[in-house]
mmCIF file of C-alpha atoms in Angstrom:
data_model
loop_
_atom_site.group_PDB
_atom_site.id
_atom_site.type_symbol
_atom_site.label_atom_id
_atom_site.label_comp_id
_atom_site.label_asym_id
_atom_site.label_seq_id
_atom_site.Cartn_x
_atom_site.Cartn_y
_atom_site.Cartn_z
ATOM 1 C CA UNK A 21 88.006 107.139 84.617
ATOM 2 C CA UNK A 22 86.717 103.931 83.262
ATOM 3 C CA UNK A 23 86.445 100.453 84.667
ATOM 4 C CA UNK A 24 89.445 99.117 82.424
ATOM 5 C CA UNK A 25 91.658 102.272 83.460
ATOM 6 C CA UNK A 26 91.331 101.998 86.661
ATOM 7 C CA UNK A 27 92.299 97.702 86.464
ATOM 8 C CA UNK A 28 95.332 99.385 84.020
ATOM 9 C CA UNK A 29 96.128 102.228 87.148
ATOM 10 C CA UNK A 30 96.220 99.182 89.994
ATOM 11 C CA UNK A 31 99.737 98.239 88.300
ATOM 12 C CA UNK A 32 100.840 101.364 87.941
ATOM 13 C CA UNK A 33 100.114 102.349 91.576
ATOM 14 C CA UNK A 34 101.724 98.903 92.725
ATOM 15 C CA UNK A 35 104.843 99.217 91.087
ATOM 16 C CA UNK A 36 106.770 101.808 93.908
ATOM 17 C CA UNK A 37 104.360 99.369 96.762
ATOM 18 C CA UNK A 38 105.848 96.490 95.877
ATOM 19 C CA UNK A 39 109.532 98.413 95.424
ATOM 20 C CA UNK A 40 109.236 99.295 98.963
ATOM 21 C CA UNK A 41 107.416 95.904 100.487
ATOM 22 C CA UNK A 42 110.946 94.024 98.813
ATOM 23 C CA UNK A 43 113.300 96.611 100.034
ATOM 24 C CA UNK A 44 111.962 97.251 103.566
ATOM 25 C CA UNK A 45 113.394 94.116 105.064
ATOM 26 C CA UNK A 46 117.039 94.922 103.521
ATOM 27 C CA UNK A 47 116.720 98.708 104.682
ATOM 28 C CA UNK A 48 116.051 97.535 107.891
ATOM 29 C CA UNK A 49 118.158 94.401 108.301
ATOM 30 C CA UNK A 50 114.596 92.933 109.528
ATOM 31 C CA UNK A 51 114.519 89.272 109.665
ATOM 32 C CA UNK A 52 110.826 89.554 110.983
ATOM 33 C CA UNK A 53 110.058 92.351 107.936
ATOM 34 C CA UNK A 54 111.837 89.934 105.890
ATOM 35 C CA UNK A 55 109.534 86.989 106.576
ATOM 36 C CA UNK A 56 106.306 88.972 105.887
ATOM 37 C CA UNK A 57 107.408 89.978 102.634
ATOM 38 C CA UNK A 58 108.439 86.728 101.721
ATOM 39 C CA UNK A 59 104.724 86.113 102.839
ATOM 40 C CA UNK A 60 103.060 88.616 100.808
ATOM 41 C CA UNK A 61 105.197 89.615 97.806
ATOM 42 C CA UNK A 62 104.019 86.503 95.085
ATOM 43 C CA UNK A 63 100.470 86.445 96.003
ATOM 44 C CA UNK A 64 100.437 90.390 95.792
ATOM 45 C CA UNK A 65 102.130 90.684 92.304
ATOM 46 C CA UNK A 66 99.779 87.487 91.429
ATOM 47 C CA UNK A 67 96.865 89.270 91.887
ATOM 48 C CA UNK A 68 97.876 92.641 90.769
ATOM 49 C CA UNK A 69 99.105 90.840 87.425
ATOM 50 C CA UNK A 70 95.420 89.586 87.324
ATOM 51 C CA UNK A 71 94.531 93.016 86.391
ATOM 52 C CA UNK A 72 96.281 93.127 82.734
ATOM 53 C CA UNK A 73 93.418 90.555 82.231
ATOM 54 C CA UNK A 74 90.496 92.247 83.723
ATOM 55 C CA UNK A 75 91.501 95.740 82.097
ATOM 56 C CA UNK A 76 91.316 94.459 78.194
ATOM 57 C CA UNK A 77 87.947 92.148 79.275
ATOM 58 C CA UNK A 78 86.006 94.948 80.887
ATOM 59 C CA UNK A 79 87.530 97.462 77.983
ATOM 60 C CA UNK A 80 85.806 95.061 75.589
ATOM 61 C CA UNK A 81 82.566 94.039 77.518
ATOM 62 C CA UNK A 82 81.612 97.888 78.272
ATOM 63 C CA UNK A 83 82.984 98.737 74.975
ATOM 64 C CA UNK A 84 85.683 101.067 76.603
ATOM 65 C CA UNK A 85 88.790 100.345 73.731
ATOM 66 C CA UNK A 86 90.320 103.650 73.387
ATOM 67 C CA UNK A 87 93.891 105.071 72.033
ATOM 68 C CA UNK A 88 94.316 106.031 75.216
ATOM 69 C CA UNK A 89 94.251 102.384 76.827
ATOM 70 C CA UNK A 90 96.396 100.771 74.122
ATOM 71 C CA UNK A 91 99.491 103.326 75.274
ATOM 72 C CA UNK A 92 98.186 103.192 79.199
ATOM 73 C CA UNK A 93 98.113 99.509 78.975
ATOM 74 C CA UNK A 94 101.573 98.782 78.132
ATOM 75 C CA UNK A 95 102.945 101.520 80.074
ATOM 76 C CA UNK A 96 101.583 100.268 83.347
ATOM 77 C CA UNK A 97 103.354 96.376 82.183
ATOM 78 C CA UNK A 98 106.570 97.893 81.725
ATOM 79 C CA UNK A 99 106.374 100.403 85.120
ATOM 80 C CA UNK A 100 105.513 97.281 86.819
ATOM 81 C CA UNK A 101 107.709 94.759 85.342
ATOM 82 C CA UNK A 102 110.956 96.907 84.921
ATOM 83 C CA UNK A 103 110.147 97.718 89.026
ATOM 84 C CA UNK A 104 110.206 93.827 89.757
ATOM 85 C CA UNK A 105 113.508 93.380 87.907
ATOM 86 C CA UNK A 106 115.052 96.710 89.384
ATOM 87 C CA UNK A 107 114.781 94.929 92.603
ATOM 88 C CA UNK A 108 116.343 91.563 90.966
ATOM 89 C CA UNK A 109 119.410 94.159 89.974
ATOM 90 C CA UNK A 110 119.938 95.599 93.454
ATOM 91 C CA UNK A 111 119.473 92.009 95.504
ATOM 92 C CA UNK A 112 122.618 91.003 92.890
ATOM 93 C CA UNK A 113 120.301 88.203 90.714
ATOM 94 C CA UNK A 114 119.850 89.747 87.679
ATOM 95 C CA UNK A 115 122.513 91.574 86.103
ATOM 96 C CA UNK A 116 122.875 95.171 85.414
ATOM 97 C CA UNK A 117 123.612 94.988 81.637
ATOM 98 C CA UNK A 118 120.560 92.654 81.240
ATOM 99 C CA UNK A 119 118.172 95.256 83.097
ATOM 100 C CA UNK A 120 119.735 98.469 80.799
ATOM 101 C CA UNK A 121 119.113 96.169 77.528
ATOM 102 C CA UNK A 122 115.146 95.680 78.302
ATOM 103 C CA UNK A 123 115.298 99.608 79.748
ATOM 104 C CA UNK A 124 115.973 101.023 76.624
ATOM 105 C CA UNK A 125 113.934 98.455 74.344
ATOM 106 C CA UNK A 126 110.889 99.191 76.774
ATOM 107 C CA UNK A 127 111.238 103.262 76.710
ATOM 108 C CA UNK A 128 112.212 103.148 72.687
ATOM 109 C CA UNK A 129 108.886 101.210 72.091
ATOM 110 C CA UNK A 130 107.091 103.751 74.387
ATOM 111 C CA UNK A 131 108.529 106.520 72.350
ATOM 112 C CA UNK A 132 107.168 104.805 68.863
ATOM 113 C CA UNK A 133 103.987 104.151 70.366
ATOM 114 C CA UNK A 134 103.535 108.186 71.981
ATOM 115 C CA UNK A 135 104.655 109.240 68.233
ATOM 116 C CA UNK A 136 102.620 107.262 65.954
ATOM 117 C CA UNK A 137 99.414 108.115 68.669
ATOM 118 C CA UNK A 138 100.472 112.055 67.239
ATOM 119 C CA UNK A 139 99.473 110.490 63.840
ATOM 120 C CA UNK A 140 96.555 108.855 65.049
ATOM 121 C CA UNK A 141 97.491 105.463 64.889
ATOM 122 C CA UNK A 142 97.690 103.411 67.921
ATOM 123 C CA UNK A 143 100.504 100.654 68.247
ATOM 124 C CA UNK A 144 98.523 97.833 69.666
ATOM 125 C CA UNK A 145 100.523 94.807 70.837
ATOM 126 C CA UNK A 146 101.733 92.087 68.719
ATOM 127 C CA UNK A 147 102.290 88.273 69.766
ATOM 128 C CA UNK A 148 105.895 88.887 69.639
ATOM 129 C CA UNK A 149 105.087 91.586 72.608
ATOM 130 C CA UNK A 150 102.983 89.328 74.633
ATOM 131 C CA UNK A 151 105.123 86.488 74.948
ATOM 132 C CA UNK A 152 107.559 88.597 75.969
ATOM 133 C CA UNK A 153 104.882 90.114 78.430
ATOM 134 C CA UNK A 154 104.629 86.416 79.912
ATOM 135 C CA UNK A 155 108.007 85.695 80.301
ATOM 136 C CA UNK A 156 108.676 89.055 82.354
ATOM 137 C CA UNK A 157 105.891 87.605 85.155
ATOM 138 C CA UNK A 158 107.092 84.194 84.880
ATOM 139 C CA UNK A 159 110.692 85.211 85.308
ATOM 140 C CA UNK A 160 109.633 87.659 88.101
ATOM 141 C CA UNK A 161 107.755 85.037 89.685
ATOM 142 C CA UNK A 162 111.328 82.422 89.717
ATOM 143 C CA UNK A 163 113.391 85.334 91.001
ATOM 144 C CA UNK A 164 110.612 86.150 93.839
ATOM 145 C CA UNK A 165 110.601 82.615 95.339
ATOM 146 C CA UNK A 166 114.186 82.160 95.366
ATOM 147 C CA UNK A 167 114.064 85.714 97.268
ATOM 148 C CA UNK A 168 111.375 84.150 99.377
ATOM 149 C CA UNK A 169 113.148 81.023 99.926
ATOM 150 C CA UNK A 170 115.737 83.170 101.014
ATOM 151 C CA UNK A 171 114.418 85.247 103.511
ATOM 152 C CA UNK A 172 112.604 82.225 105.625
ATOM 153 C CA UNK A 173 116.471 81.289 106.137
ATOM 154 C CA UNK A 174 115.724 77.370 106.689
ATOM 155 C CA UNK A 175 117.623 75.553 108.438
ATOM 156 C CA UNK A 176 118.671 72.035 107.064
ATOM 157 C CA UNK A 177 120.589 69.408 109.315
ATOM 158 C CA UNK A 178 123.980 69.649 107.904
ATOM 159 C CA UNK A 179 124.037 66.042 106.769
ATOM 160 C CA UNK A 180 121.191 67.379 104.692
ATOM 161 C CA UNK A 181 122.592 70.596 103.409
ATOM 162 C CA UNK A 182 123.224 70.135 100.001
ATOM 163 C CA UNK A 183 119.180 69.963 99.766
ATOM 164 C CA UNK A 184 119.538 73.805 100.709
ATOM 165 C CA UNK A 185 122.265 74.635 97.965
ATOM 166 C CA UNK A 186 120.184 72.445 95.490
ATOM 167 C CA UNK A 187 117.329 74.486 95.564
ATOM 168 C CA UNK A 188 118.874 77.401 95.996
ATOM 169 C CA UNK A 189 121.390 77.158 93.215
ATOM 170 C CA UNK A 190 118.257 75.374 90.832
ATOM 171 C CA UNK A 191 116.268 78.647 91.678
ATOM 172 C CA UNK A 192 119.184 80.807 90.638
ATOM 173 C CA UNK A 193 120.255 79.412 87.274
ATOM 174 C CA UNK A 194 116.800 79.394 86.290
ATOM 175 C CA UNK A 195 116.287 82.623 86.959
ATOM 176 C CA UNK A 196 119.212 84.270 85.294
ATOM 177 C CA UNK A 197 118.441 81.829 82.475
ATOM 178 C CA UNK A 198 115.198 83.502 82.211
ATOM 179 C CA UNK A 199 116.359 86.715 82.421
ATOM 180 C CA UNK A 200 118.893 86.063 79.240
ATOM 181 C CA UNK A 201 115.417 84.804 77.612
ATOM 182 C CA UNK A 202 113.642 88.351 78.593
ATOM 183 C CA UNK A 203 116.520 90.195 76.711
ATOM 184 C CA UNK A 204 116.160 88.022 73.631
ATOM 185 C CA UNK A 205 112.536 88.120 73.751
ATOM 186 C CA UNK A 206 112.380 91.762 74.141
ATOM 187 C CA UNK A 207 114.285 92.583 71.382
ATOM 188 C CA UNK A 208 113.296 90.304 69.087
ATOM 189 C CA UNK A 209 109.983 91.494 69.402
ATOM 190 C CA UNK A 210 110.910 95.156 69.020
ATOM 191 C CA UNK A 211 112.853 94.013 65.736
ATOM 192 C CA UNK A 212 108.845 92.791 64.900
ATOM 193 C CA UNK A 213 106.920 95.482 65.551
ATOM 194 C CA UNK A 214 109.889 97.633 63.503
ATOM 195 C CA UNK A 215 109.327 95.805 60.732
ATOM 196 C CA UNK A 216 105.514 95.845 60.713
ATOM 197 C CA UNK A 217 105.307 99.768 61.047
ATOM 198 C CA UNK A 218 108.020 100.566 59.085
ATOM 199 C CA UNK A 219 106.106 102.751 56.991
ATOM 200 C CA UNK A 220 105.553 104.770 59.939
ATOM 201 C CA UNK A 221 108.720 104.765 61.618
ATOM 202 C CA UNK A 222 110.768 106.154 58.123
ATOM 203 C CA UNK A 223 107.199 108.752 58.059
#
């Protein structure tokens, strides 16, 4: 396996880690589990996030660009981004409808991309796809420091508790802001790369 693979692997490997490292403390009603994962969980998917970076500069430095990257590549985003926001579902911030919405626009553009590789052709991404790349991490990131916030369960005087529900509610509407943002993106970039491979598609 090659250098940029194995960056590409890292997030695919992560994905059920961090599923478990953000569910462990709710399985277990652990306020001390809860506390290390508030700990570890951002700087974790920080640095495994690092790795989409790494994999396309090594791919290009060793000269490693392959057919096989451009579908591994996105395929390891989505595993790892569509995990983040399956745990956003299940701790009740994002909604359900939003996560189905960017499931089936993730595993439809996997589908074109597996079909037109049968042809040959590799899908690589567009801008459309990458912004919508960076809006998933940033989005992930909002949603993992309100859960973080959370599970360190300050305690503010109560003449000072609306500095609690400030943050907590600014966190919140943010986040499910963002989320809305991720839907629109991720369509609107599927609508993109519809257009540009038309040819293809109707093929």
């Amino acid at each position: 396996m090659t250098v940029s693979n194995k960056f590409t692997l890292s997030r695919a490997v992560f994905a059920p880690v961090f599923y478990l490292i953000f569910n462990l403390p709710l399985w277990t009603d652990s306020y001390i589990l809860g506390v290390i994962s508030a700990c570890i969980m951002i700087p974790a998917l920080a640095v495994i996030e690092v790795t989409d970076y790494w994999d396309g500069h090594y791919a290009r430095k060793y000269n490693e660009v392959s057919d096989f990257g451009k579908l591994f590549d996105p395929f390891a985003d989505v595993i790892l981004n569509l995990t983040v926001f399956l745990c956003a579902v299940e701790a009740g911030y994002m909604p359900f409808v939003l996560f189905i919405l960017i499931f089936y626009r993730e595993f439809t553009q996997s589908f074109l991309r597996m079909t037109a590789s049968k042809k040959g052709i590799a899908i690589a991404a567009r801008m459309g796809g990458k912004l919508k790349t960076v809006f998933y991490i940033i989005t992930g990131f909002f949603f993992l420091t309100l859960e973080s916030y959370t599970r360190f369960r300050f305690s503010f005087p109560e003449e000072y508790q609306f500095i609690d529900n400030i943050i907590k509610l600014s966190l919140l509407w943010s986040t499910r802001v963002l989320f809305v943002v991720c839907v629109g993106l991720s369509w609107g970039s599927f609508v993109d790369y519809v257009k540009s491979f038309y040819k293809l598609i109707k093929d």
